[in-house]
Amino acid sequence: EVHLLESGGGLVQPGGSLRLSCAASGFTFSSYAMTWLRQAPGKGLEWVSLISGSADSTYYGDSVRGRFTISRDNSKNTLFLQMNSLRAEDTAVYYCATVEIAAVAFADWGQGTLVTVSS
Amino acid sequence: EIVMTQSPATLSVSPGERATLSCRASQFFSSNLAWYQQKPGQAPRLLIHGASTRATGVPARFSGSGSGTDFTLTISSLQSEDFAVYYCQQYSHWPLTFGQGTKVEIK
């Protein structure tokens, strides 16, 4: 059974940094692209970033490009999101998810970690 | 960026009735579309990808159709566990984008 567990969320001041982690188990981690998504309180879903299984390709949403960096450690089955220059509008629950093999759709999700950007 | 617009924002349906949810794209693409269900306090669940292919374990009462710019999610006979928010997502072009969601509530 696929299990994804996010960690690293919390309260951070505007302009600050935070690193999220997603520990994966129950599947061959290196064979799957992985992604981060977020959901602001009471709002809809927003795709943030995606990384290929081998980490040779990365993609970002317009609102985070240049501030966030996605990475992975396949030896530790862990996905990361380094978030810099945080803004109030980055406040959200951040989810990691697996990417389907044959479609860029998100099959398995973690339960999310809350990031709050506030002074 | 492809803008995805879902309608209606809220759909009131009685249990056992049929629900039809719409998703329209601002640009033409083929069938690279997914649907998700999200219940309060839970992570989303993938229902459909490829516009019409049910994900593993998804009941047959959920079906997807459409291509180009207009897509539909149909729930043939609503069960109590189907009352939730539904999102469409395109994966034809970067950046990946979601619709704003349709809430299916009990009538």
PDB file of C-alpha atoms in Angstrom:
ATOM      1  CA  GLU A   1       0.000   0.000   0.000  1.00  0.00           C
ATOM      2  CA  VAL A   2       1.285   3.437  -0.963  1.00  0.00           C
ATOM      3  CA  HIS A   3       1.978   5.705   1.989  1.00  0.00           C
ATOM      4  CA  LEU A   4       3.056   9.340   1.784  1.00  0.00           C
ATOM      5  CA  LEU A   5       3.817  11.390   4.868  1.00  0.00           C
ATOM      6  CA  GLU A   6       4.529  15.105   4.626  1.00  0.00           C
ATOM      7  CA  SER A   7       6.405  17.030   7.303  1.00  0.00           C
ATOM      8  CA  GLY A   8       8.117  20.360   7.810  1.00  0.00           C
ATOM      9  CA  GLY A   9       5.157  22.693   7.795  1.00  0.00           C
ATOM     10  CA  GLY A  10       4.656  25.427  10.347  1.00  0.00           C
ATOM     11  CA  LEU A  11       4.518  29.151  10.942  1.00  0.00           C
ATOM     12  CA  VAL A  12       7.066  31.321   9.139  1.00  0.00           C
ATOM     13  CA  GLN A  13       7.409  35.054   8.678  1.00  0.00           C
ATOM     14  CA  PRO A  14       7.061  36.693   5.271  1.00  0.00           C
ATOM     15  CA  GLY A  15      10.369  36.488   3.427  1.00  0.00           C
ATOM     16  CA  GLY A  16      11.370  33.393   5.352  1.00  0.00           C
ATOM     17  CA  SER A  17      12.170  29.857   4.219  1.00  0.00           C
ATOM     18  CA  LEU A  18      10.862  26.391   4.929  1.00  0.00           C
ATOM     19  CA  ARG A  19      11.727  22.908   3.694  1.00  0.00           C
ATOM     20  CA  LEU A  20       8.999  20.345   3.316  1.00  0.00           C
ATOM     21  CA  SER A  21       9.644  16.609   3.180  1.00  0.00           C
ATOM     22  CA  CYS A  22       7.527  13.735   1.965  1.00  0.00           C
ATOM     23  CA  ALA A  23       8.485  10.243   3.079  1.00  0.00           C
ATOM     24  CA  ALA A  24       7.255   7.575   0.680  1.00  0.00           C
ATOM     25  CA  SER A  25       6.748   3.837   1.138  1.00  0.00           C
ATOM     26  CA  GLY A  26       4.880   0.938  -0.429  1.00  0.00           C
ATOM     27  CA  PHE A  27       6.085   1.420  -4.013  1.00  0.00           C
ATOM     28  CA  THR A  28       9.264   1.731  -6.070  1.00  0.00           C
ATOM     29  CA  PHE A  29       9.857   5.413  -5.400  1.00  0.00           C
ATOM     30  CA  SER A  30      12.451   6.019  -8.104  1.00  0.00           C
ATOM     31  CA  SER A  31      10.091   4.739 -10.806  1.00  0.00           C
ATOM     32  CA  TYR A  32       7.540   7.485 -10.275  1.00  0.00           C
ATOM     33  CA  ALA A  33       7.444  11.184 -10.890  1.00  0.00           C
ATOM     34  CA  MET A  34       6.314  13.049  -7.799  1.00  0.00           C
ATOM     35  CA  THR A  35       4.553  16.309  -7.295  1.00  0.00           C
ATOM     36  CA  TRP A  36       3.634  18.968  -4.749  1.00  0.00           C
ATOM     37  CA  LEU A  37       0.244  20.635  -4.698  1.00  0.00           C
ATOM     38  CA  ARG A  38      -1.320  23.071  -2.274  1.00  0.00           C
ATOM     39  CA  GLN A  39      -4.689  24.251  -1.077  1.00  0.00           C
ATOM     40  CA  ALA A  40      -5.185  27.605   0.613  1.00  0.00           C
ATOM     41  CA  PRO A  41      -7.729  27.628   3.458  1.00  0.00           C
ATOM     42  CA  GLY A  42     -11.229  27.272   2.013  1.00  0.00           C
ATOM     43  CA  LYS A  43      -9.925  27.398  -1.567  1.00  0.00           C
ATOM     44  CA  GLY A  44      -9.331  25.046  -4.443  1.00  0.00           C
ATOM     45  CA  LEU A  45      -6.345  22.979  -5.507  1.00  0.00           C
ATOM     46  CA  GLU A  46      -3.195  24.482  -7.017  1.00  0.00           C
ATOM     47  CA  TRP A  47      -0.394  22.501  -8.607  1.00  0.00           C
ATOM     48  CA  VAL A  48       3.031  23.665  -7.361  1.00  0.00           C
ATOM     49  CA  SER A  49       5.834  21.549  -8.791  1.00  0.00           C
ATOM     50  CA  LEU A  50       6.717  18.176 -10.313  1.00  0.00           C
ATOM     51  CA  ILE A  51       9.912  16.151 -10.569  1.00  0.00           C
ATOM     52  CA  SER A  52      10.650  13.116 -12.718  1.00  0.00           C
ATOM     53  CA  GLY A  53      11.609   9.778 -11.200  1.00  0.00           C
ATOM     54  CA  SER A  54      15.281  10.243 -11.993  1.00  0.00           C
ATOM     55  CA  ALA A  55      15.195  13.925 -10.981  1.00  0.00           C
ATOM     56  CA  ASP A  56      16.449  15.029 -14.386  1.00  0.00           C
ATOM     57  CA  SER A  57      13.334  17.088 -15.123  1.00  0.00           C
ATOM     58  CA  THR A  58      11.514  19.586 -12.936  1.00  0.00           C
ATOM     59  CA  TYR A  59       8.503  21.816 -13.539  1.00  0.00           C
ATOM     60  CA  TYR A  60       7.010  24.694 -11.582  1.00  0.00           C
ATOM     61  CA  GLY A  61       3.845  26.706 -11.384  1.00  0.00           C
ATOM     62  CA  ASP A  62       4.098  30.358 -12.309  1.00  0.00           C
ATOM     63  CA  SER A  63       3.421  31.582  -8.772  1.00  0.00           C
ATOM     64  CA  VAL A  64       6.387  29.713  -7.241  1.00  0.00           C
ATOM     65  CA  ARG A  65       8.968  29.571 -10.033  1.00  0.00           C
ATOM     66  CA  GLY A  66      12.241  31.092  -8.868  1.00  0.00           C
ATOM     67  CA  ARG A  67      11.314  30.821  -5.176  1.00  0.00           C
ATOM     68  CA  PHE A  68      10.612  27.112  -4.678  1.00  0.00           C
ATOM     69  CA  THR A  69      12.868  24.156  -5.533  1.00  0.00           C
ATOM     70  CA  ILE A  70      11.710  20.567  -5.782  1.00  0.00           C
ATOM     71  CA  SER A  71      14.165  17.706  -5.258  1.00  0.00           C
ATOM     72  CA  ARG A  72      14.239  14.072  -4.257  1.00  0.00           C
ATOM     73  CA  ASP A  73      16.532  11.517  -2.637  1.00  0.00           C
ATOM     74  CA  ASN A  74      15.747   8.154  -4.195  1.00  0.00           C
ATOM     75  CA  SER A  75      18.089   6.365  -1.786  1.00  0.00           C
ATOM     76  CA  LYS A  76      15.882   7.571   1.082  1.00  0.00           C
ATOM     77  CA  ASN A  77      12.516   7.497  -0.721  1.00  0.00           C
ATOM     78  CA  THR A  78      11.985  11.133   0.140  1.00  0.00           C
ATOM     79  CA  LEU A  79      10.673  14.126  -1.780  1.00  0.00           C
ATOM     80  CA  PHE A  80      11.491  17.706  -0.810  1.00  0.00           C
ATOM     81  CA  LEU A  81      10.227  21.206  -1.426  1.00  0.00           C
ATOM     82  CA  GLN A  82      12.533  24.065  -0.515  1.00  0.00           C
ATOM     83  CA  MET A  83      10.462  27.240  -0.185  1.00  0.00           C
ATOM     84  CA  ASN A  84      12.203  30.608  -0.086  1.00  0.00           C
ATOM     85  CA  SER A  85      10.966  34.216  -0.062  1.00  0.00           C
ATOM     86  CA  LEU A  86       7.666  33.078   1.363  1.00  0.00           C
ATOM     87  CA  ARG A  87       4.610  35.312   1.033  1.00  0.00           C
ATOM     88  CA  ALA A  88       1.281  35.436   2.819  1.00  0.00           C
ATOM     89  CA  GLU A  89      -0.355  33.969  -0.289  1.00  0.00           C
ATOM     90  CA  ASP A  90       1.776  30.828   0.090  1.00  0.00           C
ATOM     91  CA  THR A  91      -0.253  29.928   3.185  1.00  0.00           C
ATOM     92  CA  ALA A  92      -1.839  26.559   2.432  1.00  0.00           C
ATOM     93  CA  VAL A  93      -1.923  22.867   3.121  1.00  0.00           C
ATOM     94  CA  TYR A  94       0.828  21.320   1.016  1.00  0.00           C
ATOM     95  CA  TYR A  95       0.307  17.833  -0.352  1.00  0.00           C
ATOM     96  CA  CYS A  96       2.764  15.492  -2.001  1.00  0.00           C
ATOM     97  CA  ALA A  97       1.394  13.009  -4.505  1.00  0.00           C
ATOM     98  CA  THR A  98       2.502  10.319  -6.908  1.00  0.00           C
ATOM     99  CA  VAL A  99       2.139  10.857 -10.633  1.00  0.00           C
ATOM    100  CA  GLU A 100       0.467   8.191 -12.737  1.00  0.00           C
ATOM    101  CA  ILE A 101       2.804   6.379 -15.129  1.00  0.00           C
ATOM    102  CA  ALA A 102       0.729   7.039 -18.234  1.00  0.00           C
ATOM    103  CA  ALA A 103      -0.856  10.356 -17.314  1.00  0.00           C
ATOM    104  CA  VAL A 104       0.145  13.441 -15.375  1.00  0.00           C
ATOM    105  CA  ALA A 105      -2.618  12.784 -12.884  1.00  0.00           C
ATOM    106  CA  PHE A 106      -2.127  12.381  -9.174  1.00  0.00           C
ATOM    107  CA  ALA A 107      -2.979   8.937  -7.939  1.00  0.00           C
ATOM    108  CA  ASP A 108      -1.896   8.767  -4.300  1.00  0.00           C
ATOM    109  CA  TRP A 109      -1.798  11.669  -1.873  1.00  0.00           C
ATOM    110  CA  GLY A 110      -0.396  12.348   1.548  1.00  0.00           C
ATOM    111  CA  GLN A 111      -2.546  13.960   4.225  1.00  0.00           C
ATOM    112  CA  GLY A 112      -0.816  17.295   3.858  1.00  0.00           C
ATOM    113  CA  THR A 113       1.193  19.682   6.011  1.00  0.00           C
ATOM    114  CA  LEU A 114       0.063  23.213   6.832  1.00  0.00           C
ATOM    115  CA  VAL A 115       2.317  26.155   6.016  1.00  0.00           C
ATOM    116  CA  THR A 116       1.327  29.498   7.485  1.00  0.00           C
ATOM    117  CA  VAL A 117       3.138  32.645   6.386  1.00  0.00           C
ATOM    118  CA  SER A 118       2.406  35.465   8.798  1.00  0.00           C
ATOM    119  CA  SER A 119       4.137  38.042  10.924  1.00  0.00           C
TER     120      SER A 119
ATOM    121  CA  GLU B   1      -1.934  28.995 -19.031  1.00  0.00           C
ATOM    122  CA  ILE B   2      -5.049  26.936 -19.678  1.00  0.00           C
ATOM    123  CA  VAL B   3      -7.920  28.167 -17.512  1.00  0.00           C
ATOM    124  CA  MET B   4     -10.344  25.469 -16.408  1.00  0.00           C
ATOM    125  CA  THR B   5     -13.885  26.597 -15.579  1.00  0.00           C
ATOM    126  CA  GLN B   6     -16.258  24.276 -13.754  1.00  0.00           C
ATOM    127  CA  SER B   7     -20.021  24.587 -13.579  1.00  0.00           C
ATOM    128  CA  PRO B   8     -22.131  24.788 -11.635  1.00  0.00           C
ATOM    129  CA  ALA B   9     -20.332  25.962  -8.509  1.00  0.00           C
ATOM    130  CA  THR B  10     -22.842  24.040  -6.384  1.00  0.00           C
ATOM    131  CA  LEU B  11     -25.100  21.196  -7.448  1.00  0.00           C
ATOM    132  CA  SER B  12     -27.969  20.115  -5.198  1.00  0.00           C
ATOM    133  CA  VAL B  13     -28.977  16.515  -5.847  1.00  0.00           C
ATOM    134  CA  SER B  14     -31.096  13.945  -4.066  1.00  0.00           C
ATOM    135  CA  PRO B  15     -29.598  10.528  -3.250  1.00  0.00           C
ATOM    136  CA  GLY B  16     -30.194   8.123  -6.112  1.00  0.00           C
ATOM    137  CA  GLU B  17     -30.379  10.878  -8.708  1.00  0.00           C
ATOM    138  CA  ARG B  18     -27.941  11.546 -11.522  1.00  0.00           C
ATOM    139  CA  ALA B  19     -25.361  14.333 -11.262  1.00  0.00           C
ATOM    140  CA  THR B  20     -23.683  15.967 -14.238  1.00  0.00           C
ATOM    141  CA  LEU B  21     -20.664  18.188 -13.665  1.00  0.00           C
ATOM    142  CA  SER B  22     -19.057  20.279 -16.382  1.00  0.00           C
ATOM    143  CA  CYS B  23     -15.505  21.446 -16.981  1.00  0.00           C
ATOM    144  CA  ARG B  24     -14.543  23.783 -19.814  1.00  0.00           C
ATOM    145  CA  ALA B  25     -11.017  24.601 -20.953  1.00  0.00           C
ATOM    146  CA  SER B  26      -9.862  27.949 -22.347  1.00  0.00           C
ATOM    147  CA  GLN B  27      -7.801  26.154 -24.995  1.00  0.00           C
ATOM    148  CA  PHE B  28      -8.340  23.057 -27.049  1.00  0.00           C
ATOM    149  CA  PHE B  29      -6.602  19.863 -26.021  1.00  0.00           C
ATOM    150  CA  SER B  30      -7.286  16.198 -26.517  1.00  0.00           C
ATOM    151  CA  SER B  31      -8.144  14.028 -23.538  1.00  0.00           C
ATOM    152  CA  ASN B  32      -5.494  14.887 -20.969  1.00  0.00           C
ATOM    153  CA  LEU B  33      -7.987  15.564 -18.233  1.00  0.00           C
ATOM    154  CA  ALA B  34      -8.467  14.176 -14.727  1.00  0.00           C
ATOM    155  CA  TRP B  35     -11.241  14.401 -12.143  1.00  0.00           C
ATOM    156  CA  TYR B  36     -10.806  14.310  -8.362  1.00  0.00           C
ATOM    157  CA  GLN B  37     -13.138  14.023  -5.410  1.00  0.00           C
ATOM    158  CA  GLN B  38     -12.394  15.763  -2.124  1.00  0.00           C
ATOM    159  CA  LYS B  39     -14.292  15.352   1.116  1.00  0.00           C
ATOM    160  CA  PRO B  40     -13.926  17.767   4.052  1.00  0.00           C
ATOM    161  CA  GLY B  41     -10.662  17.329   5.923  1.00  0.00           C
ATOM    162  CA  GLN B  42      -9.354  14.771   3.440  1.00  0.00           C
ATOM    163  CA  ALA B  43      -6.856  14.754   0.617  1.00  0.00           C
ATOM    164  CA  PRO B  44      -8.276  14.583  -2.891  1.00  0.00           C
ATOM    165  CA  ARG B  45      -8.892  11.228  -4.547  1.00  0.00           C
ATOM    166  CA  LEU B  46      -8.248  10.552  -8.215  1.00  0.00           C
ATOM    167  CA  LEU B  47     -11.426   9.369  -9.971  1.00  0.00           C
ATOM    168  CA  ILE B  48     -10.794   9.675 -13.706  1.00  0.00           C
ATOM    169  CA  HIS B  49      -7.807  10.246 -15.989  1.00  0.00           C
ATOM    170  CA  GLY B  50      -7.557  10.384 -19.746  1.00  0.00           C
ATOM    171  CA  ALA B  51     -10.978  12.079 -19.600  1.00  0.00           C
ATOM    172  CA  SER B  52     -12.790   8.736 -19.323  1.00  0.00           C
ATOM    173  CA  THR B  53     -10.610   6.087 -17.644  1.00  0.00           C
ATOM    174  CA  ARG B  54     -11.626   5.258 -14.103  1.00  0.00           C
ATOM    175  CA  ALA B  55      -8.803   5.039 -11.581  1.00  0.00           C
ATOM    176  CA  THR B  56      -8.274   1.828  -9.642  1.00  0.00           C
ATOM    177  CA  GLY B  57     -11.117   1.055  -7.279  1.00  0.00           C
ATOM    178  CA  VAL B  58     -13.455   3.794  -8.505  1.00  0.00           C
ATOM    179  CA  PRO B  59     -17.069   2.609  -8.747  1.00  0.00           C
ATOM    180  CA  ALA B  60     -18.660   2.255 -12.163  1.00  0.00           C
ATOM    181  CA  ARG B  61     -21.284   4.896 -11.324  1.00  0.00           C
ATOM    182  CA  PHE B  62     -18.574   7.493 -12.009  1.00  0.00           C
ATOM    183  CA  SER B  63     -17.958   8.158 -15.697  1.00  0.00           C
ATOM    184  CA  GLY B  64     -16.090  10.817 -17.615  1.00  0.00           C
ATOM    185  CA  SER B  65     -16.482  12.030 -21.152  1.00  0.00           C
ATOM    186  CA  GLY B  66     -15.490  14.803 -23.514  1.00  0.00           C
ATOM    187  CA  SER B  67     -12.513  16.104 -25.430  1.00  0.00           C
ATOM    188  CA  GLY B  68     -11.312  19.367 -26.883  1.00  0.00           C
ATOM    189  CA  THR B  69     -12.621  22.025 -24.546  1.00  0.00           C
ATOM    190  CA  ASP B  70     -15.694  20.476 -22.927  1.00  0.00           C
ATOM    191  CA  PHE B  71     -15.599  17.654 -20.403  1.00  0.00           C
ATOM    192  CA  THR B  72     -18.207  16.032 -18.179  1.00  0.00           C
ATOM    193  CA  LEU B  73     -18.175  13.943 -15.016  1.00  0.00           C
ATOM    194  CA  THR B  74     -21.371  11.973 -14.492  1.00  0.00           C
ATOM    195  CA  ILE B  75     -22.388  10.203 -11.304  1.00  0.00           C
ATOM    196  CA  SER B  76     -25.202   7.924 -12.371  1.00  0.00           C
ATOM    197  CA  SER B  77     -26.902   7.371  -9.003  1.00  0.00           C
ATOM    198  CA  LEU B  78     -25.643   9.442  -6.119  1.00  0.00           C
ATOM    199  CA  GLN B  79     -24.753   7.613  -2.952  1.00  0.00           C
ATOM    200  CA  SER B  80     -24.366   9.285   0.436  1.00  0.00           C
ATOM    201  CA  GLU B  81     -20.585   9.013   0.205  1.00  0.00           C
ATOM    202  CA  ASP B  82     -20.512  10.930  -3.088  1.00  0.00           C
ATOM    203  CA  PHE B  83     -21.432  14.288  -1.580  1.00  0.00           C
ATOM    204  CA  ALA B  84     -18.146  16.158  -1.881  1.00  0.00           C
ATOM    205  CA  VAL B  85     -16.260  18.718  -3.957  1.00  0.00           C
ATOM    206  CA  TYR B  86     -15.108  17.661  -7.419  1.00  0.00           C
ATOM    207  CA  TYR B  87     -12.196  19.162  -9.337  1.00  0.00           C
ATOM    208  CA  CYS B  88     -11.078  18.797 -12.932  1.00  0.00           C
ATOM    209  CA  GLN B  89      -7.402  19.126 -13.893  1.00  0.00           C
ATOM    210  CA  GLN B  90      -5.748  19.395 -17.289  1.00  0.00           C
ATOM    211  CA  TYR B  91      -2.358  17.906 -17.960  1.00  0.00           C
ATOM    212  CA  SER B  92      -2.009  18.786 -21.594  1.00  0.00           C
ATOM    213  CA  HIS B  93       0.096  21.920 -21.091  1.00  0.00           C
ATOM    214  CA  TRP B  94       2.400  23.342 -18.432  1.00  0.00           C
ATOM    215  CA  PRO B  95       1.541  24.688 -15.965  1.00  0.00           C
ATOM    216  CA  LEU B  96      -0.923  22.053 -14.848  1.00  0.00           C
ATOM    217  CA  THR B  97      -4.174  23.699 -13.836  1.00  0.00           C
ATOM    218  CA  PHE B  98      -7.326  22.856 -11.905  1.00  0.00           C
ATOM    219  CA  GLY B  99     -10.865  24.068 -12.115  1.00  0.00           C
ATOM    220  CA  GLN B 100     -12.272  25.903  -9.112  1.00  0.00           C
ATOM    221  CA  GLY B 101     -14.423  22.955  -8.070  1.00  0.00           C
ATOM    222  CA  THR B 102     -18.073  21.916  -7.986  1.00  0.00           C
ATOM    223  CA  LYS B 103     -19.659  21.144  -4.643  1.00  0.00           C
ATOM    224  CA  VAL B 104     -22.230  18.367  -4.798  1.00  0.00           C
ATOM    225  CA  GLU B 105     -24.596  18.744  -1.874  1.00  0.00           C
ATOM    226  CA  ILE B 106     -27.641  16.913  -0.620  1.00  0.00           C
ATOM    227  CA  LYS B 107     -30.914  18.343  -1.866  1.00  0.00           C
TER     228      LYS B 107
END
